[in-house]
Coordinates of C-alpha atoms in Angstrom, one line a residue:
X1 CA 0.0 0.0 0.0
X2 CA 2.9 2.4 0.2
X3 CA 3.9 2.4 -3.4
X4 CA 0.2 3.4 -4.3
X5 CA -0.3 7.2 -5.5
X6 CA -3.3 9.2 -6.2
X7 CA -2.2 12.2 -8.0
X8 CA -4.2 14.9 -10.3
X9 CA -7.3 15.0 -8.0
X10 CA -7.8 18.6 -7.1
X11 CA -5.8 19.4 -10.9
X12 CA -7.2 17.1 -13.0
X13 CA -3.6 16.5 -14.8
X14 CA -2.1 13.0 -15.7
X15 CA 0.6 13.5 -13.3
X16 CA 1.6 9.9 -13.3
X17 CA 2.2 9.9 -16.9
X18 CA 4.0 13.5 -16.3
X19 CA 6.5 11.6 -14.0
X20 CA 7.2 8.7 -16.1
X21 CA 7.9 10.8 -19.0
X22 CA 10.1 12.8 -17.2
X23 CA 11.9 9.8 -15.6
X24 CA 12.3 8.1 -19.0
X25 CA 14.7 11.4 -19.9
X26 CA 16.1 10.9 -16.6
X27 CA 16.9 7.1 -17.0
X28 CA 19.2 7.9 -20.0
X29 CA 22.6 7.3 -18.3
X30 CA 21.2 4.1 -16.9
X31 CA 19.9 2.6 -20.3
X32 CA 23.7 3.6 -21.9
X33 CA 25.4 1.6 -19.0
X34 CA 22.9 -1.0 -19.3
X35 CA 23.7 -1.2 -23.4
X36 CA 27.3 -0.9 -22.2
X37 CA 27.1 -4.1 -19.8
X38 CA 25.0 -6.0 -22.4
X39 CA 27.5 -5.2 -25.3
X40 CA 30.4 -6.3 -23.0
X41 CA 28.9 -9.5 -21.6
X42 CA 28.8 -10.1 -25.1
X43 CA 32.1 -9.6 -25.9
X44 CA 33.2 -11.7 -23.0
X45 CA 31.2 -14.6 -23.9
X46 CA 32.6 -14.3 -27.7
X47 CA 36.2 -14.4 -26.4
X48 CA 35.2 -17.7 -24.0
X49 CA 33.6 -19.2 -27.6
X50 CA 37.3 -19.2 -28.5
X51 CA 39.1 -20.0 -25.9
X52 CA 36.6 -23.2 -25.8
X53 CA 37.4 -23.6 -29.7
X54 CA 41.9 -23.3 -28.7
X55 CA 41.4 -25.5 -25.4
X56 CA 40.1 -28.2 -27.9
X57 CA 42.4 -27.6 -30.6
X58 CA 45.5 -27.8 -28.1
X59 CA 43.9 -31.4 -26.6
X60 CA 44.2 -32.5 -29.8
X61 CA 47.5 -31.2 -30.6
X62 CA 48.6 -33.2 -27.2
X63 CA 47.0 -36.4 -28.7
X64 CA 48.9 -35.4 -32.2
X65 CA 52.5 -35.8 -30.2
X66 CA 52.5 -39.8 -29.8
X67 CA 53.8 -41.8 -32.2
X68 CA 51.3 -44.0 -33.0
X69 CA 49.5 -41.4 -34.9
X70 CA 51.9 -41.6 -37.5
X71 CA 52.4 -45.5 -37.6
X72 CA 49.4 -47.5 -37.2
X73 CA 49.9 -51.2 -38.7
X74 CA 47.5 -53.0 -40.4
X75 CA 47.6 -57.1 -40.6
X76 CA 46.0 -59.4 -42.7
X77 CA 45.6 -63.3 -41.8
X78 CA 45.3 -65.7 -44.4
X79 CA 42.7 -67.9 -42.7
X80 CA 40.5 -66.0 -40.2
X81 CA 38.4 -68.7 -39.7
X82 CA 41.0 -70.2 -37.6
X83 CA 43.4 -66.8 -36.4
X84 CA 42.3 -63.4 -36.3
X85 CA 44.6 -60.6 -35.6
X86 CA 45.2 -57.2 -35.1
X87 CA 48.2 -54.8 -34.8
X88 CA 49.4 -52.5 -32.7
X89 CA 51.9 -49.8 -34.1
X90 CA 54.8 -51.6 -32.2
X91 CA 54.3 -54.4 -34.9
X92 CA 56.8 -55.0 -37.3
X93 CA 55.9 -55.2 -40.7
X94 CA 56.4 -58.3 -42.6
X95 CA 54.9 -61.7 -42.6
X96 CA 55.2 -64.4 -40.2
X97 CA 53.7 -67.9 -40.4
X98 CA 51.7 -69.8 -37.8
X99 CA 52.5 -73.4 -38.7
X100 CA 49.8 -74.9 -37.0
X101 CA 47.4 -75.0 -34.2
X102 CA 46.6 -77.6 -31.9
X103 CA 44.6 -76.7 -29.6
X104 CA 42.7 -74.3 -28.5
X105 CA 42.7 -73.1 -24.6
X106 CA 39.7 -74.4 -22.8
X107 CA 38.6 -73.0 -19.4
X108 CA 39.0 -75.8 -15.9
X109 CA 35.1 -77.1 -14.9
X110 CA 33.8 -79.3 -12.0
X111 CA 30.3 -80.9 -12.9
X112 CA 28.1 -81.4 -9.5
X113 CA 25.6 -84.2 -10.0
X114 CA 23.2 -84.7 -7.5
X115 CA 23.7 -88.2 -4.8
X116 CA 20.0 -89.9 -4.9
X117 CA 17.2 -89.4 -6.9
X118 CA 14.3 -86.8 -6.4
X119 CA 10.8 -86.9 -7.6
X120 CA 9.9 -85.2 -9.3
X121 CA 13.4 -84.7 -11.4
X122 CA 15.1 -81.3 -9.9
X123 CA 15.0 -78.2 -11.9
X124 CA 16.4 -74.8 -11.5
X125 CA 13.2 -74.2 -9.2
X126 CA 13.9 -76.9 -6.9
X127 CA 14.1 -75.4 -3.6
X128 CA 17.6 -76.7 -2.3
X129 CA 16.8 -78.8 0.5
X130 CA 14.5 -81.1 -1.8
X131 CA 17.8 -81.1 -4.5
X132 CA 20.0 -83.0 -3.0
X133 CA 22.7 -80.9 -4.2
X134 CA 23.5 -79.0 -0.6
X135 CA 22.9 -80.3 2.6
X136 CA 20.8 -77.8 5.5
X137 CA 21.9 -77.9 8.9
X138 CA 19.0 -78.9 11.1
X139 CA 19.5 -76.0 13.8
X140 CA 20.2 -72.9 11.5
X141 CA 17.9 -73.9 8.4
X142 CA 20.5 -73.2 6.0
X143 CA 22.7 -74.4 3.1
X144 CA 26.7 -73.0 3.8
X145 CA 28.7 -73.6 0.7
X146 CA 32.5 -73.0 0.2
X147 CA 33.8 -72.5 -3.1
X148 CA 37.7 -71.9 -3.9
X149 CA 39.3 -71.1 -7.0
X150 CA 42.3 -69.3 -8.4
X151 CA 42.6 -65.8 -9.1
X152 CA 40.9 -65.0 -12.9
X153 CA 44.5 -64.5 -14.5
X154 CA 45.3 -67.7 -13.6
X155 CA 47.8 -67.2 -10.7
X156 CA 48.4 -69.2 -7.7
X157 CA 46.3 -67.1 -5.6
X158 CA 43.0 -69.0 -4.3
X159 CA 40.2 -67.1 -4.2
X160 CA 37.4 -68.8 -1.5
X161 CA 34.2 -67.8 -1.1
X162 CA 31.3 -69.0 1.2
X163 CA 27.7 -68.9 0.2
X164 CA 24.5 -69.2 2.7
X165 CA 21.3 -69.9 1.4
X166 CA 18.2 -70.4 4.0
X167 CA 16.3 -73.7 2.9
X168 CA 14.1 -71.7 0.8
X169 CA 16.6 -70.9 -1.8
X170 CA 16.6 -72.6 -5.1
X171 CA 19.0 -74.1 -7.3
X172 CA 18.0 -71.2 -9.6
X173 CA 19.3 -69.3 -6.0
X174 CA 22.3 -70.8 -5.9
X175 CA 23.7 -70.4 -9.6
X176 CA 22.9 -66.6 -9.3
X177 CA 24.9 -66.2 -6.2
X178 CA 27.8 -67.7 -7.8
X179 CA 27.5 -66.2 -11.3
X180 CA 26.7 -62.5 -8.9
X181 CA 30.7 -63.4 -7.2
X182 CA 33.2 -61.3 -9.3
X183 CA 35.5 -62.5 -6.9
X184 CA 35.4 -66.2 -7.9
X185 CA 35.2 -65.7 -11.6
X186 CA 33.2 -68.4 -12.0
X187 CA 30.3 -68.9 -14.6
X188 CA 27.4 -71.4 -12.9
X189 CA 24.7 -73.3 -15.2
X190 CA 22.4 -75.7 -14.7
X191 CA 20.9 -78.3 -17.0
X192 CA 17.1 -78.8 -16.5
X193 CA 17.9 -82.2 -18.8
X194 CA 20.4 -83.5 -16.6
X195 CA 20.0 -82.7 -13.6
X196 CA 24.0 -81.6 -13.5
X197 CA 25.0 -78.1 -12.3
X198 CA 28.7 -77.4 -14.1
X199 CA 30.6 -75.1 -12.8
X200 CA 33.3 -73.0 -16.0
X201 CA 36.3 -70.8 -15.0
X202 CA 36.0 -67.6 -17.0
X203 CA 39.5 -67.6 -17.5
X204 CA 41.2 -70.3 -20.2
X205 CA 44.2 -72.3 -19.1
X206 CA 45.8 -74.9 -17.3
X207 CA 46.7 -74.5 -13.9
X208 CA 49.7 -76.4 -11.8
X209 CA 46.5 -77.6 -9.5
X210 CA 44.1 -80.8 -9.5
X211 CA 41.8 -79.2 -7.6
X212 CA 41.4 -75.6 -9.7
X213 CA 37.6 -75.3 -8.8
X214 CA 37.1 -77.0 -5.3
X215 CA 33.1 -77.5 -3.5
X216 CA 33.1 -78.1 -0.4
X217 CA 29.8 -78.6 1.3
X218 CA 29.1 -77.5 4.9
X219 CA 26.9 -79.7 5.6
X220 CA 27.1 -82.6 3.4
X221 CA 26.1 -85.0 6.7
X222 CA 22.5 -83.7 5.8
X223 CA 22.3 -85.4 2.4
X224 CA 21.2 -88.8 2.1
X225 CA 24.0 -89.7 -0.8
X226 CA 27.3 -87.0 -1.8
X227 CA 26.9 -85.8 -4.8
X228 CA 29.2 -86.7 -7.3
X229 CA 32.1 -84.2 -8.4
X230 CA 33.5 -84.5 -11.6
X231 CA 36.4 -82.4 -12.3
X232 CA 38.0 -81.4 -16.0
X233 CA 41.4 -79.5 -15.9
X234 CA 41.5 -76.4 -18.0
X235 CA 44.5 -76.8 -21.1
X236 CA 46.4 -74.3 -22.8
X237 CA 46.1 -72.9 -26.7
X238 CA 49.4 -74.3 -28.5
X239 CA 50.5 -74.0 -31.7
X240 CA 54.0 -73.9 -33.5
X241 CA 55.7 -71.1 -35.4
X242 CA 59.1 -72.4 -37.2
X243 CA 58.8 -75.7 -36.3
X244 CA 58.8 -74.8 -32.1
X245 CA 56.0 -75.5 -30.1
X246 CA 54.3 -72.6 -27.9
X247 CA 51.6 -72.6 -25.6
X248 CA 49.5 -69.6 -24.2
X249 CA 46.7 -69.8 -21.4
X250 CA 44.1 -67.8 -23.3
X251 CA 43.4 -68.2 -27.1
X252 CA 43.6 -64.0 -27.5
X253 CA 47.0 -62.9 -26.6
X254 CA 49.8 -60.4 -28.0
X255 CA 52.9 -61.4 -29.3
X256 CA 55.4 -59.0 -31.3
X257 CA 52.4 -56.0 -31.3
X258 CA 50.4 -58.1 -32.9
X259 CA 47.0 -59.3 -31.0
X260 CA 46.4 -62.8 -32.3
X261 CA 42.9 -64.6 -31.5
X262 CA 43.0 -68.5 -32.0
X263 CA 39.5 -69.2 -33.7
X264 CA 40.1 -73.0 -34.5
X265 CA 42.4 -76.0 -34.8
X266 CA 44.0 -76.6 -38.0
X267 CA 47.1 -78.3 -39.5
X268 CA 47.7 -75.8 -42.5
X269 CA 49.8 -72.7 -42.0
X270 CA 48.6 -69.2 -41.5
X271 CA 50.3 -66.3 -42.9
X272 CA 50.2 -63.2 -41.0
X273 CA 51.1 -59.9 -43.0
X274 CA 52.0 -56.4 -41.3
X275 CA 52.2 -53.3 -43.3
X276 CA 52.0 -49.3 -42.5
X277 CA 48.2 -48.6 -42.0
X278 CA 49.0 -45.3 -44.5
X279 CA 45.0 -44.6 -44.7
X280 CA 44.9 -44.4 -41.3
X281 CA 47.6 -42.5 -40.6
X282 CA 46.4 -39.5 -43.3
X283 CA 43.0 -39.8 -41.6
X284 CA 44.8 -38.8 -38.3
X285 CA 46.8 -36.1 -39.5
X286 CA 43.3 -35.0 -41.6
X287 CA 41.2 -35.1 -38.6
X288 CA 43.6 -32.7 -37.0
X289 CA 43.9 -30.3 -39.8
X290 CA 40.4 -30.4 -40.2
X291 CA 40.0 -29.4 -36.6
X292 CA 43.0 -26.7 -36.9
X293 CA 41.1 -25.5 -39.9
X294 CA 37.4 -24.9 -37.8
X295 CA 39.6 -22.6 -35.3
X296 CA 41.2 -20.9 -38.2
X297 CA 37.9 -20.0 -39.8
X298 CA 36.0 -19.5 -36.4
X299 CA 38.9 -16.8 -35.7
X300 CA 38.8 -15.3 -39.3
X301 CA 34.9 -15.1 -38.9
X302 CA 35.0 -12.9 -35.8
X303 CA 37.5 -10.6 -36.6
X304 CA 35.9 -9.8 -39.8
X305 CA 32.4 -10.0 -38.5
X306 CA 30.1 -7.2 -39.5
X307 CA 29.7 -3.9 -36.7
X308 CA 26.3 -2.6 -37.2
X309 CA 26.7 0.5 -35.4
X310 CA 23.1 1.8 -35.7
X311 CA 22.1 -1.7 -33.8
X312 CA 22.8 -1.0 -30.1
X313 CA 21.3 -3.5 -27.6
X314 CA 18.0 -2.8 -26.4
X315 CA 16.6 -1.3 -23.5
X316 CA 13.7 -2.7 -21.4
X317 CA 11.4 -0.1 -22.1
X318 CA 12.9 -0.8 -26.4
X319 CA 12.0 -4.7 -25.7
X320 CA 8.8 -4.6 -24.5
X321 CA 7.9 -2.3 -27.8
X322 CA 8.9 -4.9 -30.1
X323 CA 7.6 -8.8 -30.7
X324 CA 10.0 -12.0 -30.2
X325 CA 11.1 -12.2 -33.6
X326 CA 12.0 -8.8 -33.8
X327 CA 13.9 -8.5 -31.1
X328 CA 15.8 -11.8 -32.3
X329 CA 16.7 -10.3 -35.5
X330 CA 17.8 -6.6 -33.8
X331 CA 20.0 -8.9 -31.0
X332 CA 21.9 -10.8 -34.3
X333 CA 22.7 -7.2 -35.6
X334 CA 23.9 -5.8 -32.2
X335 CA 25.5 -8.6 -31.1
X336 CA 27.7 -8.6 -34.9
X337 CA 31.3 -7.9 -34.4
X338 CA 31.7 -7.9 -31.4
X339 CA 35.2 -9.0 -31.9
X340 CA 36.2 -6.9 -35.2
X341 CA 39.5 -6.2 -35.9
X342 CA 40.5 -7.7 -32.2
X343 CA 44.3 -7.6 -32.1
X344 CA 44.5 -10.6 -29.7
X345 CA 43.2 -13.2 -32.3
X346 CA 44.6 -10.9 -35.3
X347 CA 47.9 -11.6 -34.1
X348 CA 46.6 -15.7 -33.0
X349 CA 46.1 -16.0 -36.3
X350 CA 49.6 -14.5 -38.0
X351 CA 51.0 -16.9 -35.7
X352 CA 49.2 -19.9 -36.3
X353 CA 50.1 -19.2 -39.6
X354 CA 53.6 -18.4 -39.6
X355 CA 54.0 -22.1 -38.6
X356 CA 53.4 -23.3 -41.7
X357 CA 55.9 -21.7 -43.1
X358 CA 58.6 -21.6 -40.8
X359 CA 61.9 -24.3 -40.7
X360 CA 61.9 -27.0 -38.6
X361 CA 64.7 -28.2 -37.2
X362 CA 64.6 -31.7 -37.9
X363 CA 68.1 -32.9 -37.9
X364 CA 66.6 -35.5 -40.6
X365 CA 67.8 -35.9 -44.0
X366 CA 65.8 -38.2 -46.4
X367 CA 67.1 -40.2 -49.6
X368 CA 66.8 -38.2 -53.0
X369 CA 68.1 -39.0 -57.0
X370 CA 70.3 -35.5 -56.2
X371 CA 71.6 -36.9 -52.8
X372 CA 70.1 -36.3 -49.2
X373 CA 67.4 -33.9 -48.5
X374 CA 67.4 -31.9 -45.3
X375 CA 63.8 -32.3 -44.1
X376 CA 62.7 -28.9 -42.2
X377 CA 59.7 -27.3 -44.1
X378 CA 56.4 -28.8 -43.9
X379 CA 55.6 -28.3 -47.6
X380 CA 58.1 -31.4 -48.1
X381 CA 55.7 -33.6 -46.7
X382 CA 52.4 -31.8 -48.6
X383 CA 50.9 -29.4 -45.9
X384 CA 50.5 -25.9 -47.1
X385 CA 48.3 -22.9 -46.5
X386 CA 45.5 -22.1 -49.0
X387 CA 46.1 -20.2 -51.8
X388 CA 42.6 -18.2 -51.1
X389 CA 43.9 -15.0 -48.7
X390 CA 40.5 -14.8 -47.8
X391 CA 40.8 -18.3 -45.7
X392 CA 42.8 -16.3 -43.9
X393 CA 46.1 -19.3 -43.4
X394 CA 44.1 -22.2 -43.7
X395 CA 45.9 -25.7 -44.3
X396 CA 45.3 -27.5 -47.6
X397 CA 47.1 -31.2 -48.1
X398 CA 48.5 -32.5 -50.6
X399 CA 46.9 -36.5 -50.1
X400 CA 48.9 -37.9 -53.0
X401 CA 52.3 -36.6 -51.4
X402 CA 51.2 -37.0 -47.7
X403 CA 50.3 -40.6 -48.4
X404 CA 53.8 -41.1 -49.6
X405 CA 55.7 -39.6 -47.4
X406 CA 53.5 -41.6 -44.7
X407 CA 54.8 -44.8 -46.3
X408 CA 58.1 -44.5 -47.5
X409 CA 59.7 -41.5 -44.5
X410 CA 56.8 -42.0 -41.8
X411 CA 59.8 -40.9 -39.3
X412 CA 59.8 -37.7 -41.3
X413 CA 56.2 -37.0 -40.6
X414 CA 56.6 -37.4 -37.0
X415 CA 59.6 -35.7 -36.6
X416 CA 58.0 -32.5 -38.2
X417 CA 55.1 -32.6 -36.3
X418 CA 56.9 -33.1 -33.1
X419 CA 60.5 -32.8 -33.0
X420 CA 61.6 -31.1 -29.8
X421 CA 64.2 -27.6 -31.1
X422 CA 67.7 -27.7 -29.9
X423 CA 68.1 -24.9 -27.0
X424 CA 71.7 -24.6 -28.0
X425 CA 74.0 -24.8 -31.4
X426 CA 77.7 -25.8 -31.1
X427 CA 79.6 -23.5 -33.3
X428 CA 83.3 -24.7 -35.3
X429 CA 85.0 -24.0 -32.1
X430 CA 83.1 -26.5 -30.1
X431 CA 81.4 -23.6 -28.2
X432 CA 77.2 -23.4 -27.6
X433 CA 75.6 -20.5 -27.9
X434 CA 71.9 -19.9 -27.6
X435 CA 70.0 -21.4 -31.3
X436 CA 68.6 -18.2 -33.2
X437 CA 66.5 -20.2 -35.3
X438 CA 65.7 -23.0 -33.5
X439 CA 62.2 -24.2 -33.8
X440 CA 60.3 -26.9 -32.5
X441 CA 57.5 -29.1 -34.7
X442 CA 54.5 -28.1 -35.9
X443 CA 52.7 -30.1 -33.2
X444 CA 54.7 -28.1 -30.4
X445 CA 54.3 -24.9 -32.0
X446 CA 50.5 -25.4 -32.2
X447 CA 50.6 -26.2 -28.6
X448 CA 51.9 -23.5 -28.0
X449 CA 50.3 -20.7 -29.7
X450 CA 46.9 -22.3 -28.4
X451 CA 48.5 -21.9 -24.6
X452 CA 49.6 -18.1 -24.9
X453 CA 46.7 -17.2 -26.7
X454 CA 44.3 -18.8 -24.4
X455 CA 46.1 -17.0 -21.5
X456 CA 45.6 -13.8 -23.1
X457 CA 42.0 -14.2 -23.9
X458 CA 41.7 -15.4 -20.3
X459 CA 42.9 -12.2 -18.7
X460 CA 40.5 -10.0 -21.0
X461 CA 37.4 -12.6 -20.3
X462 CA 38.2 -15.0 -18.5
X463 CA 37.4 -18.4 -18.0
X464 CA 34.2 -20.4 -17.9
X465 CA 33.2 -20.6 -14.3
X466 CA 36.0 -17.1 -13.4
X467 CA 35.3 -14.4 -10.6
X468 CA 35.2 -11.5 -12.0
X469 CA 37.8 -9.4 -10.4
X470 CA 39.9 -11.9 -12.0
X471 CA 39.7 -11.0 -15.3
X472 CA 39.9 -7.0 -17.3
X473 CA 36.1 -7.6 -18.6
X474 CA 34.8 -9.1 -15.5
X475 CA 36.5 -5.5 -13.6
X476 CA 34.6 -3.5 -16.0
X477 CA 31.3 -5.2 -15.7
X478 CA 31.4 -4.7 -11.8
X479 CA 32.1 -1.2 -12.3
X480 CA 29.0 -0.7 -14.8
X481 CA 26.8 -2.8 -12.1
X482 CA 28.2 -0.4 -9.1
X483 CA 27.7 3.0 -11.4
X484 CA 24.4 1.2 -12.4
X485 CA 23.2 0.8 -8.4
X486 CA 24.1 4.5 -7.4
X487 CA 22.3 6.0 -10.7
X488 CA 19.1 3.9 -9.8
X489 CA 19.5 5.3 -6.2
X490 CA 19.2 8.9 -7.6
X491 CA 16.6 8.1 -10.2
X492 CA 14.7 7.2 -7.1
X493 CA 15.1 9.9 -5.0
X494 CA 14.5 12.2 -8.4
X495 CA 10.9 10.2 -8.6
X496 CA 10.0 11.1 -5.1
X497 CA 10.7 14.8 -6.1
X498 CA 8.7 15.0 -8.6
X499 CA 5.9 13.5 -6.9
X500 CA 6.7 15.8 -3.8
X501 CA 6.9 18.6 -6.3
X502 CA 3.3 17.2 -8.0
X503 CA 1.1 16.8 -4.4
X504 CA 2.5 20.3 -3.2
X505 CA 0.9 21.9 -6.6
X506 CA -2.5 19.3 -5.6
X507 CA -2.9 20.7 -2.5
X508 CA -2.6 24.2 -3.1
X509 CA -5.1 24.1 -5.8
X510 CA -7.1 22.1 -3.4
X511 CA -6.3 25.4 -1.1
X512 CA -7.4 27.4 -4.0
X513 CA -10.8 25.3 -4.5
X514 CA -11.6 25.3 -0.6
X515 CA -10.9 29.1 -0.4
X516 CA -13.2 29.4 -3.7
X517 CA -16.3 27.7 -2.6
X518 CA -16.1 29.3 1.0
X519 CA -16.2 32.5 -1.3
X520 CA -18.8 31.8 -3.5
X521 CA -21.0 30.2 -0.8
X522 CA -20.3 33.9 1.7
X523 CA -21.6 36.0 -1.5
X524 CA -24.9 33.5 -2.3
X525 CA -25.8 34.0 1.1
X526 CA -25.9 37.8 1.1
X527 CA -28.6 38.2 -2.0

């Protein structure tokens, strides 16, 4: 009830509307810092956009520094049916021959078939005490199992594990419990058919044990007959490469970077063949260049964005004049260029660029008809900038020479993209002195740029997530909001002027009315 006014009753005026239109010249300082806030949080968010955009780049420019970017193997087996394999890029290339394989690794079971005779036959629903499986202890009503095994990778380690069922369990019960037990690594199924639960390691191989899965019931006493154990021992894959036998405990396994998966038996020989993966290596290097080429063009994009200068950014009283859509289109126009001509990614930019033209010090010659070829530019291996200046440095490769160079010098790809530059040159008197043109790889250089540029763009704006005080924008902004605070503090003191100003006027008049009527009503009296 404070806030309501009455005005214009003795006058008759629209004083309210008086006020507002007064206050709306008034409120001009406050709608420029409020234009000035929205055009900087603007800005601010625009430099985050890229810092985003160079954070990514450099992650991938990390990932770009290991050497199996640059030599990925592929391998071919001339029978998959019996071996498939892959390669690692620690694989050598060449072929290598299987001779043959005889046998494949199978995991150690134990098969639990029940002592006596049920009716009707026992099924997965059998509740245990009718099974004859597990014994239950009179006194505690329940079955107490204890199963030991050795440790999934097949070491010497025995894993034991007890299991307590009441008597209402079931064999279904019981299989989940031990299929549920990472720690045994045991698989558990029962045959409906048979009547026979069989216990499987997970894990293939023979171990130096009789007893590699090992049941022991608690109380066995209970049962009318003990149910019958039958163990199998687990065996080992082996196979022969030139003419000497080999065995392995699991039928995948890696030998000379290459990860070979025994499929079947077989007395034939299989050929294993490992060359340079070249496709996948240019897909690598492409995916990164692609990647460095979206930053490039983000970049380019904001510096020579539009500036619409008649667009400012809206006021309140501006917004509530106009419909959604309109106010969408306005914001695209204000919000343009926001970024124009910024020297921070104007200079990003010439150095991202100068990269790709720059000499690289290799230390790497590679074979030519002439004679050795000092390898230091990165046009040598088919990466060059555009020949549009309007991309503004992008990178354009050359596939057919990339490809090559990826088979034939693949050590000359790496090493320009992430040789490490000598800090010092010795000079022809055996003395070092500081290397002048030393330079490190592309991939380094890249690195980098992204890191000094994003530290830059983080002192102007920041970082996702920043306090303000932190960063030049984030200073400014509180400085806006604090100038913004005091200004509304004398608008409102200004308002309560006016309306002073407005009821002093109302009740004079109403002075004037009273003072009227008391007059007119004196002189109709004295006729």
């Amino acid at each position: 009830m404070a806030n309501i006014r009455l005005s214009g009753l003795a006058s008759g005026i629209d004083t309210e509307s008086m006020i507002k239109q007064l206050m709306q010249a008034e409120r001009a300082p406050v709608d420029r810092l409020s234009q000035k806030k929205q055009t900087l949080t603007w800005q601010r968010d625009a430099y985050r956009e890229m810092n985003r955009a160079l954070l990514d780049l450099r992650t991938a420019a990390s990932d770009m520094l290991l050497s199996k970017n640059y030599s990925a193997k592929s391998v071919v087996s001339s029978n998959s049916n019996v071996l498939s394999v892959t390669a690692n890029s620690t694989a050598a290339t060449g072929s290598i021959t299987i001779d043959r394989i005889d046998r494949l690794a199978t995991p150690a079971s134990l098969t639990i078939s029940q002592g006596a005779p049920t009716t009707p036959p026992i099924s997965t629903t059998t509740m245990l005490k009718d099974s004859q499986l597990l014994g239950i202890d009179s006194a505690t009503k329940q079955a107490s199992l204890e199963l030991q095994t050795y440790a999934a990778d097949g070491s010497k380690t025995v894993k034991t594990v007890t299991l307590h069922l009441d008597e209402t369990a079931t064999i279904g019960d019981l299989v989940n419990q031990i299929n549920g037990s990472k720690e045994l690594g045991l698989s558990a199924v029962f045959n409906d058919l048979t009547g026979k639960l069989v216990l499987s390691r997970q894990a293939t191989g023979q171990l130096n044990t009789s007893d590699e899965i090992k049941w022991t019931d608690q109380n066995a006493s209970a049962l009318t007959t003990l149910p019958a154990q039958t163990a199998k021992a687990g065996a080992n894959a082996s196979y022969q490469i030139g003419g000497t036998s080999l065995e392995q405990t699991s039928n995948t396994f890696v030998q000379n970077g290459l990860t070979i998966t025994l499929n079947n038996t077989t007395t034939s020989p299989t050929t294993l063949t490992t060359k340079l993966d070249t496709q996948t290596n240019f897909d690598t290097i492409k995916k990164f260049v692609d990647k460095y080429n979206d930053l490039i063009d983000k970049m380019n994009k904001k510096v020579r964005e539009e500036k619409f200068r008649d667009y400012q950014p809206l006021t309140d009283a501006q917004r509530k004049e106009l419909s959604e859509d309109e106010v969408k289109k306005w914001e695209e126009k204000a919000m343009s260029g926001v970024l124009k001509n910024d020297p921070l990614l104007r200079d990003g930019i010439n150095d991202f660029r100068s990269t790709l033209s720059a000499k690289i010090d290799t230390d790497y010659t590679i074979p030519s008809a002439s004679g050795p070829i000092t390898l230091n530019s990165l046009s040598q291996i088919g990466i060059t900038t555009t020949s549009d200046f309007r991309d503004g440095g992008k990178i354009k490769l050359d596939e057919t020479k990339l490809k090559e160079m990826l088979e034939k010098h693949p050590d000359s790809v790496y090493r320009l993209f992430t040789v490490e530059a000598p800090q010092k040159v010795t000079q022809p008197d055996g003395t070092e002195i500081k290397n002048p043109d030393g330079l490190s790889g592309f991939i380094r250089q890249i690195q980098a740029f992204t890191t000094t540029l994003r530290d830059k763009v983080s002192s102007v704006a920041g970082r996702d997530g920043s306090v303000a005080t932190t960063y030049r924008l984030g200073k400014s902004l509180a400085d806006i909001d604090k100038s913004m605070l005091s200004w509304e503090d004398k608008l409102k003191r200004k308002e309560d002027s006016y309306y002073r100003r407005f009821a002093a006027m109302e009740q004079a008049m109403n002075q004037a009315n009273s003072q009227s009527a008391t007059l007119t009503n004196y002189l109709t009296q004295g006729q």
